[in-house]
Coordinates of C-alpha atoms in Angstrom, one line a residue:
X1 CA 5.4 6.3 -26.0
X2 CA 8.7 6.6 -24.2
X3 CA 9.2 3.8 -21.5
X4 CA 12.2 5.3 -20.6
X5 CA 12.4 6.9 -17.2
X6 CA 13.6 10.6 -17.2
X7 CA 16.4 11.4 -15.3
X8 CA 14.4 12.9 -12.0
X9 CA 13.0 9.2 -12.1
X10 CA 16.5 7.4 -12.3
X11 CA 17.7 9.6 -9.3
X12 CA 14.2 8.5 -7.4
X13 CA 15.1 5.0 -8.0
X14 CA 18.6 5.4 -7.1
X15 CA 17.9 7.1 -3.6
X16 CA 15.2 4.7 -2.7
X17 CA 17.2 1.7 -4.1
X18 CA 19.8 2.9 -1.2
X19 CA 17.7 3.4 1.8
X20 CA 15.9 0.0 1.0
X21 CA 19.4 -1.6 1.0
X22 CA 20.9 0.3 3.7
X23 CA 17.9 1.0 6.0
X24 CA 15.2 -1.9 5.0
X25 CA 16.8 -5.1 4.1
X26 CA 18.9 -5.6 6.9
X27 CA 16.7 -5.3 9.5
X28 CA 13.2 -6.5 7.2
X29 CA 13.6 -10.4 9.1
X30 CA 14.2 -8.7 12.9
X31 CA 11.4 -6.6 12.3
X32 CA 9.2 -9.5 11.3
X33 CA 10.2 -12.1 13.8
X34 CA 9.6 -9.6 16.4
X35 CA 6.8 -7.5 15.3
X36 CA 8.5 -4.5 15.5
X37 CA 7.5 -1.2 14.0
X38 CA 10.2 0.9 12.7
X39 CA 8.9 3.9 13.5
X40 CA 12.4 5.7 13.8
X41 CA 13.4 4.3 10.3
X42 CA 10.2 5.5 8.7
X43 CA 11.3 8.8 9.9
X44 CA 14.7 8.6 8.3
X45 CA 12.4 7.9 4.8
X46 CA 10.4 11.1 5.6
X47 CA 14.1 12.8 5.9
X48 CA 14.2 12.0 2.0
X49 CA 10.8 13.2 1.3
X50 CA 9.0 9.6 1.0
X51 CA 6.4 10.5 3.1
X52 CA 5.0 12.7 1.7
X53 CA 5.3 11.6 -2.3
X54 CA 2.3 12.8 -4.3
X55 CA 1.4 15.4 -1.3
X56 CA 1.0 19.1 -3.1
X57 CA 3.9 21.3 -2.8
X58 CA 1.2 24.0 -1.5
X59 CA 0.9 21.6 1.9
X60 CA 4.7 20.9 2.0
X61 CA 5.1 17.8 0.2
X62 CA 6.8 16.3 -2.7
X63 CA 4.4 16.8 -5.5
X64 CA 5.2 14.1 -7.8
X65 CA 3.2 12.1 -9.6
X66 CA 2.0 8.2 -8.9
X67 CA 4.3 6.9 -11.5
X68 CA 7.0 8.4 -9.8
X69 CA 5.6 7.6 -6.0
X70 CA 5.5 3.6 -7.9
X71 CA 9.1 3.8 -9.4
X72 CA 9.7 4.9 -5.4
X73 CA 7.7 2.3 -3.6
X74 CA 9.2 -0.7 -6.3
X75 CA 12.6 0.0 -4.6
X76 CA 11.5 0.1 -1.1
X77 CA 9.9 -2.9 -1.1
X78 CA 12.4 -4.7 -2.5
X79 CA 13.9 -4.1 0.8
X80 CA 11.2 -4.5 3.5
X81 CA 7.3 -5.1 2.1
X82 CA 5.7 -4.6 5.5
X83 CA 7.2 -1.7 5.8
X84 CA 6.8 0.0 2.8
X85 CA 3.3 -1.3 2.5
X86 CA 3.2 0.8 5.6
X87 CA 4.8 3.9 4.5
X88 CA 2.4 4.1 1.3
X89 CA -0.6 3.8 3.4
X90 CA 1.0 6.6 5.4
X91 CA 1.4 8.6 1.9
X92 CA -2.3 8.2 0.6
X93 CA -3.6 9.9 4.4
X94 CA -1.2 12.7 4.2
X95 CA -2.3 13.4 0.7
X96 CA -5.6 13.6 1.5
X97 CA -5.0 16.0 4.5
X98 CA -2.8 17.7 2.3
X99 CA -5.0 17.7 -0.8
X100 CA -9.0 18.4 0.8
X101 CA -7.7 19.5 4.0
X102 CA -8.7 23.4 5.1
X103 CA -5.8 25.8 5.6
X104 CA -5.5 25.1 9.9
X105 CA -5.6 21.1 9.0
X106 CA -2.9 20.9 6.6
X107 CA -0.8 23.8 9.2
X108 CA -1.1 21.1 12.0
X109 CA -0.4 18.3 10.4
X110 CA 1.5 18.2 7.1
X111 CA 4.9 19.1 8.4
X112 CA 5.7 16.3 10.7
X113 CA 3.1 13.9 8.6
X114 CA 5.6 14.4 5.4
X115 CA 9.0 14.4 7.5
X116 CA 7.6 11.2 9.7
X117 CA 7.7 12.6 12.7
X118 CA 4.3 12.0 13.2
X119 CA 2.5 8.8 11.2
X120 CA -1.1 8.2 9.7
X121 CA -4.0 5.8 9.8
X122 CA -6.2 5.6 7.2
X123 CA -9.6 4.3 8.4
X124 CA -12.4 2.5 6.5
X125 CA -12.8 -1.0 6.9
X126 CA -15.5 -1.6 9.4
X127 CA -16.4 -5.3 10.6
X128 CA -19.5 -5.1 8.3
X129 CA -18.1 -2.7 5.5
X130 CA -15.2 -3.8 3.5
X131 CA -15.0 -3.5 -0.3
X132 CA -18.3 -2.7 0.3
X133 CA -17.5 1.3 1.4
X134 CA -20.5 2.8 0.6
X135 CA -22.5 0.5 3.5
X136 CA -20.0 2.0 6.4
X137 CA -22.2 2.5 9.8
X138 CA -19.5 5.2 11.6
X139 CA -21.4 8.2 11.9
X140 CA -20.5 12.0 12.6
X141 CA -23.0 13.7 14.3
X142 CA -23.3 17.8 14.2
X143 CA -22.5 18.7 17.8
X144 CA -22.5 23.3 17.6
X145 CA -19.1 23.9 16.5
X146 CA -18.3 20.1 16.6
X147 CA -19.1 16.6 15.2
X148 CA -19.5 13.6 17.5
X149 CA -17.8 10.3 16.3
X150 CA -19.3 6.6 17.3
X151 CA -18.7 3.4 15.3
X152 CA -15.9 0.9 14.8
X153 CA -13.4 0.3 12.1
X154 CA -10.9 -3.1 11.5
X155 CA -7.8 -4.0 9.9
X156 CA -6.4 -0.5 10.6
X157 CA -2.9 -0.5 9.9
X158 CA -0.5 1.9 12.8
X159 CA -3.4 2.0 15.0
X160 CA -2.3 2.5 18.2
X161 CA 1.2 3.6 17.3
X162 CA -0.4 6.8 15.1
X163 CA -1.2 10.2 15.5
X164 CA -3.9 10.7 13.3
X165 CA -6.7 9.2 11.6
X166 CA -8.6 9.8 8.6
X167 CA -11.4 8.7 9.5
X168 CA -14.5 7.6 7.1
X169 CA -17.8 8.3 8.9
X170 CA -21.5 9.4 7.8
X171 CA -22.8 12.3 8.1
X172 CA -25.8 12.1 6.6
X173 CA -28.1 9.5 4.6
X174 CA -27.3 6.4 3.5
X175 CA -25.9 5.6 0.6
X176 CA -22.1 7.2 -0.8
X177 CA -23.6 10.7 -0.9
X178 CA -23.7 10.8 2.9
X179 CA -19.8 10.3 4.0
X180 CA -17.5 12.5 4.7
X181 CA -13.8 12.3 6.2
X182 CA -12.3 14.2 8.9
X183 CA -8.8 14.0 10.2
X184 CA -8.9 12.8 13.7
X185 CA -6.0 13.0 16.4
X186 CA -5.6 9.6 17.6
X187 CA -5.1 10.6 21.1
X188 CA -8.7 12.2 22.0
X189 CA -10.6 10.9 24.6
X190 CA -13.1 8.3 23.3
X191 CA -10.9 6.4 21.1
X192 CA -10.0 2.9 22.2
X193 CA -7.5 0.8 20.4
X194 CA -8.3 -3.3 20.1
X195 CA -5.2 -5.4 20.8
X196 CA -2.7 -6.0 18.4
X197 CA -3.9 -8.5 15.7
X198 CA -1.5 -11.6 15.1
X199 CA -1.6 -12.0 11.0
X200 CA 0.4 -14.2 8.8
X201 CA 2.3 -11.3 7.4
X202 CA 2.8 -7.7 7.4
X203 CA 4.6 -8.0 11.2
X204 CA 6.5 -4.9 10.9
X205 CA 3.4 -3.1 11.4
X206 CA 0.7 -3.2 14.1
X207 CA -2.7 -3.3 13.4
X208 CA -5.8 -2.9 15.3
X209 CA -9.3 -2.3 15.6
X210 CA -10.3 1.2 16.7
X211 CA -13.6 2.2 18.7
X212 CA -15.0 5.5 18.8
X213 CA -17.3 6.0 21.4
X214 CA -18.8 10.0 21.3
X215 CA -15.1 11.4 19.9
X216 CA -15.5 15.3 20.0
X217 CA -13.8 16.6 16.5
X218 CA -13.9 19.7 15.4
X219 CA -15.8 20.5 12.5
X220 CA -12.8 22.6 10.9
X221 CA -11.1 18.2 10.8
X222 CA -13.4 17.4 7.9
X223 CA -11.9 17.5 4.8
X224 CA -13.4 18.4 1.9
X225 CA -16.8 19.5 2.3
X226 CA -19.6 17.7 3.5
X227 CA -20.7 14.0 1.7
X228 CA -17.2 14.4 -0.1
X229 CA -15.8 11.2 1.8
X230 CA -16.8 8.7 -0.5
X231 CA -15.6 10.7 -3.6
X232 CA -12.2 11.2 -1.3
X233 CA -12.3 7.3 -0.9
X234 CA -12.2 6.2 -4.1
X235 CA -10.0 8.6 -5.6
X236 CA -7.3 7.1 -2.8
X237 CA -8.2 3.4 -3.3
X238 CA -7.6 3.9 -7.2
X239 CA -3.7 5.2 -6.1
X240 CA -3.5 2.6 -3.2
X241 CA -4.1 -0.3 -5.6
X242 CA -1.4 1.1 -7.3
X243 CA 0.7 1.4 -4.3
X244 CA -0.2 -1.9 -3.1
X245 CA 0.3 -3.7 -6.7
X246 CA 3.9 -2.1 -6.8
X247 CA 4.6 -3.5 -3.5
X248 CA 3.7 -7.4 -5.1
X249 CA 6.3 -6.4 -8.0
X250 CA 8.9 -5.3 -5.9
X251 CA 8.8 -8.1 -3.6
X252 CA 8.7 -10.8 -6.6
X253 CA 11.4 -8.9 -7.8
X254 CA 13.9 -9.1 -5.3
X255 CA 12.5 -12.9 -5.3
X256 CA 13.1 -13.4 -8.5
X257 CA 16.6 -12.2 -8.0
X258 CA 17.6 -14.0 -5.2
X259 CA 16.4 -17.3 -7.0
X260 CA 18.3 -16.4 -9.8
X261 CA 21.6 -16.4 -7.9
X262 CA 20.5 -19.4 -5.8
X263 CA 20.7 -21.5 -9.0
X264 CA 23.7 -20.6 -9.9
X265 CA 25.7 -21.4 -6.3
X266 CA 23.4 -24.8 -5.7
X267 CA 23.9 -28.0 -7.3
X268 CA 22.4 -31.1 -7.6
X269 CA 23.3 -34.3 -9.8
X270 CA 26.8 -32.7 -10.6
X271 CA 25.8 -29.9 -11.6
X272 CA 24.4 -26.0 -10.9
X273 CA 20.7 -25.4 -10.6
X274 CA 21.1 -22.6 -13.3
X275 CA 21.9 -25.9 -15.9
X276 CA 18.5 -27.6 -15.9
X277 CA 16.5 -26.4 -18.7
X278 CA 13.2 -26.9 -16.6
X279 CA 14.3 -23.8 -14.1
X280 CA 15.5 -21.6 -16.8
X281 CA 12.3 -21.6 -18.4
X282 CA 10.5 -21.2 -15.1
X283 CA 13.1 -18.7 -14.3
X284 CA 12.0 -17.3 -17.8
X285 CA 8.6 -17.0 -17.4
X286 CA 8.4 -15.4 -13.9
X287 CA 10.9 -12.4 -15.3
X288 CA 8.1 -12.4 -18.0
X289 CA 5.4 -12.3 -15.5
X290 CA 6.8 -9.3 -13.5
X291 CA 7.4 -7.1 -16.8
X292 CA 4.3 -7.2 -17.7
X293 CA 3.1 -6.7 -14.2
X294 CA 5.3 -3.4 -14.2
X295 CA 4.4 -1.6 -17.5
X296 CA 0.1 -2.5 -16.1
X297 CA 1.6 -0.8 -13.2
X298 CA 2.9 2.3 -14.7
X299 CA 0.2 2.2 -17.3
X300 CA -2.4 2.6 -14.6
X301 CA 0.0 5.1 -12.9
X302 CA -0.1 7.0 -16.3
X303 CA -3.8 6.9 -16.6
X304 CA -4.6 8.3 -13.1
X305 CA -1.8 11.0 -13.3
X306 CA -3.7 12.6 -16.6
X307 CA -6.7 11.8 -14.8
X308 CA -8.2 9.7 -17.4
X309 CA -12.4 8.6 -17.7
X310 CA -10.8 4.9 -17.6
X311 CA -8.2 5.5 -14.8
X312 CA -10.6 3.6 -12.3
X313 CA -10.4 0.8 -14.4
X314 CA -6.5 0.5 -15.1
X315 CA -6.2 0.5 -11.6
X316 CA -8.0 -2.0 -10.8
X317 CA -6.8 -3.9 -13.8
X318 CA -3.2 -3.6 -12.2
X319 CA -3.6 -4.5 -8.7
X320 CA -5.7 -7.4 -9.6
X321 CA -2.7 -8.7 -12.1
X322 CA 0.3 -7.5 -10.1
X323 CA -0.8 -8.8 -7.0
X324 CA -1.6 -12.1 -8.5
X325 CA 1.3 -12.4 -10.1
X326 CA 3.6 -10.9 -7.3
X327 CA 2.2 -13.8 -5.0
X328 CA 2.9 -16.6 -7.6
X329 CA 6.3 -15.6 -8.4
X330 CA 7.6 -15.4 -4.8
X331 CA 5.7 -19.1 -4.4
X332 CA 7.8 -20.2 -7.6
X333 CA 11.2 -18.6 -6.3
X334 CA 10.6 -20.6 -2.6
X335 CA 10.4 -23.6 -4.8
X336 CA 13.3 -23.3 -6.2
X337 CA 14.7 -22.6 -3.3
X338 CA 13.3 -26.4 -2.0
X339 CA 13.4 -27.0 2.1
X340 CA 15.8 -23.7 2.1
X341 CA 12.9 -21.7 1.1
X342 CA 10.9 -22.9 4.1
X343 CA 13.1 -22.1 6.9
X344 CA 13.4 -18.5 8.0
X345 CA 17.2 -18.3 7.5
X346 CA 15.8 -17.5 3.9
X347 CA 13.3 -14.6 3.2
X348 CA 11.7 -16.4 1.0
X349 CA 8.6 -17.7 3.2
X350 CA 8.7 -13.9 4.2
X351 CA 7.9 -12.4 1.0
X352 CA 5.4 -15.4 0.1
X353 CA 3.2 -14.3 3.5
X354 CA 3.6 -10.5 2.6
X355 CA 2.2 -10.8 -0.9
X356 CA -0.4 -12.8 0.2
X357 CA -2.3 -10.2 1.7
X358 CA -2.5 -7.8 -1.0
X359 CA -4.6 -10.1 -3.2
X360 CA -6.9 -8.8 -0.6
X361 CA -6.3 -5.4 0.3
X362 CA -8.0 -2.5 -1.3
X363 CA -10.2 -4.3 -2.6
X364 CA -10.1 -8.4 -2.8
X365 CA -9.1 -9.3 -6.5
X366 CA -12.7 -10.5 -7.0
X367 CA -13.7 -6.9 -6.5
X368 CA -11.9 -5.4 -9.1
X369 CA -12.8 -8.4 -11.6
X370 CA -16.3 -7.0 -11.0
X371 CA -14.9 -3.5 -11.5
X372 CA -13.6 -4.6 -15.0
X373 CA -16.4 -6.4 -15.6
X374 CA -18.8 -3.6 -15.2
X375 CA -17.3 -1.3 -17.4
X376 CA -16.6 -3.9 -20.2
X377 CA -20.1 -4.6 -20.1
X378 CA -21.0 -0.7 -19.9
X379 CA -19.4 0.1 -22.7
X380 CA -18.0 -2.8 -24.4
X381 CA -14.2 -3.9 -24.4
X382 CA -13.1 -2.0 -27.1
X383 CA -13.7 1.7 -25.2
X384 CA -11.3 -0.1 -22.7
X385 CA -9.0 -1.3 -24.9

């Protein structure tokens, strides 16, 4: 195995390592203090292509593969997590418009989707279906030439400030076999928008509940064909807890750095921070941490990009140690940091409430311990390992 990146990967980095420190960092507190959504600046990313990563080429996008898209997302979020939690969610939607999506779909909606001039919402979560997709009540109704939308769905990130939604709804029996997904303009008549949650973290983007209440769609907006939704789920859950893991390690990252160089300008008892054997070890073991979270990270990226039997697994595998550990080593850094780390002059109470959320996202983390568990107990842990 090389763990090298290849060149194409170094230049990724470099480019996204610059907009995050030109476009993200600086304005990452504003943005959160004020709720604002940075829908201009997530534009200037789709300028560079990074919305629209792992889109096929055939639909206009980027092509690569989620290694890459993680190597991409790491740097971002060491810049702004909201935001680029945002701008991955916006990824997995365009890819699937750009990947099941018929010919007219992708025509109206790829281009501005992957230069972000137009934004996504990816819509699953409903107030009685969570991890739980397969139980979603939305339903899609043949109409003639059309499908009539009713239901609800929560925790919708963009909604309201979107211009489409892919939209999870059933279409026939219960069960996974009978959903199916359709790409929804956000603006038709029938679709009301909840007010704008107040959350611990995540402030830079909105996020709303969304009502549908007999939303004509035209049957040409499903993608895939029909009962495919589920299948179209999973596969983007398995890169969004990728996405979502990679956005814990770039956060604890640029923790980890910034308490690094806080114990070397504060002292205490005469002497630096970066002196006392106690914080070097800590300091030690949260550098540890993240490493390992990185190579799960790209392991799982690997898996999913050869589409392995086990990829399913690795990816849950990841998000449920990277997120873990992304949380717990932006808690240790604000310790280090003492009362500094508690005031918002420091971004270190701002990356400890961003992380905490994706121990829940796609998936809590007790999901994908039952995800693991299942297949160890399938097949035994030496298939997996």
């Amino acid at each position: 195995m090389d763990f090298n990146l290849t060149e194409d990967q170094v230049a990724f980095a470099d480019a996204a390592r610059a907009f995050s420190e030109q476009e993200l960092a600086p304005n990452a507190a504003q943005w959160d203090a004020e709720q604002i959504f940075p829908k201009e600046v997530i534009q200037k990313a789709g300028e560079l292509g990074f919305c629209g990563i792992y889109t096929p080429e055939e639909a206009g996008g980027m092509g690569l593969s989620r290694t890459d898209a993680s190597i991409i997302f790491e740097q971002l979020s060491m810049g702004c997590t909201s935001t680029t939690a945002f701008i991955t969610i916006h990824n997995m939607a365009t890819w699937m418009i750009g990947e099941f999506g018929n010919a007219e779909t992708i025509e109206h909606w790829c281009p501005s989707l992957i230069a972000g001039e137009q934004l996504a919402s990816y819509c699953l979560t409903e107030p009685n279906a969570g991890s739980d997709a397969a139980s979603l009540k939305t339903t899609a109704k043949r109409d003639g030439d059309d499908y009539l939308l009713n239901g609800s769905k929560i925790f919708i990130s963009g909604a309201g400030d979107t211009e489409v939604l892919v939209v999870m709804a059933r279409t026939g029996a219960e069960g996974p076999s009978g959903i199916s997904a359709f790409a929804v303009d956000a603006k038709l008549d029938g679709i009301n928008y909840g007010r704008k949650e107040e959350k611990m973290g995540w402030n830079s983007q909105p996020t709303r509940m969304i009502t549908f209440d007999n939303v004509r769609i035209p049957a040409s907006a499903m993608l895939g064909g029909d009962g495919d939704g589920f299948k179209i789920a999973m596969k983007g859950l398995d890169g969004g807890r990728i996405n979502i893991a990679t956005c814990s390690l770039g956060t604890a990252q640029q923790a980890l750095n910034a308490a690094a160089a806080y114990m070397q300008e504060r002292k205490q008892f005469g002497k630096q921070l970066a002196q006392f054997q106690g914080l070097q070890f800590k300091l030690a073991d949260m550098a540890t941490e993240l490493v390992a979270a990185r190579q799960m990270i790209r392991l799982a990226a690997f898996k999913l990009d050869n589409n392995d039997l086990d990829k399913t697994t690795y990816c849950a595998m990841a998000k449920r140690f990277a997120t873990d550990v992304g949380y717990q080593v932006c808690d240790a850094a604000l310790q280090i940091f003492g009362g500094n780390g508690y005031i918002k002059e420091y971004p270190m109470e701002r990356y400890v409430r961003d992380t905490r959320v994706h121990q829940i996202l796609e998936g809590t983390n007790e999901i994908m311990r039952v995800i693991i568990a299942r297949r160890l107990l399938t097949d035994g842990a030496g298939e997996v390992l």
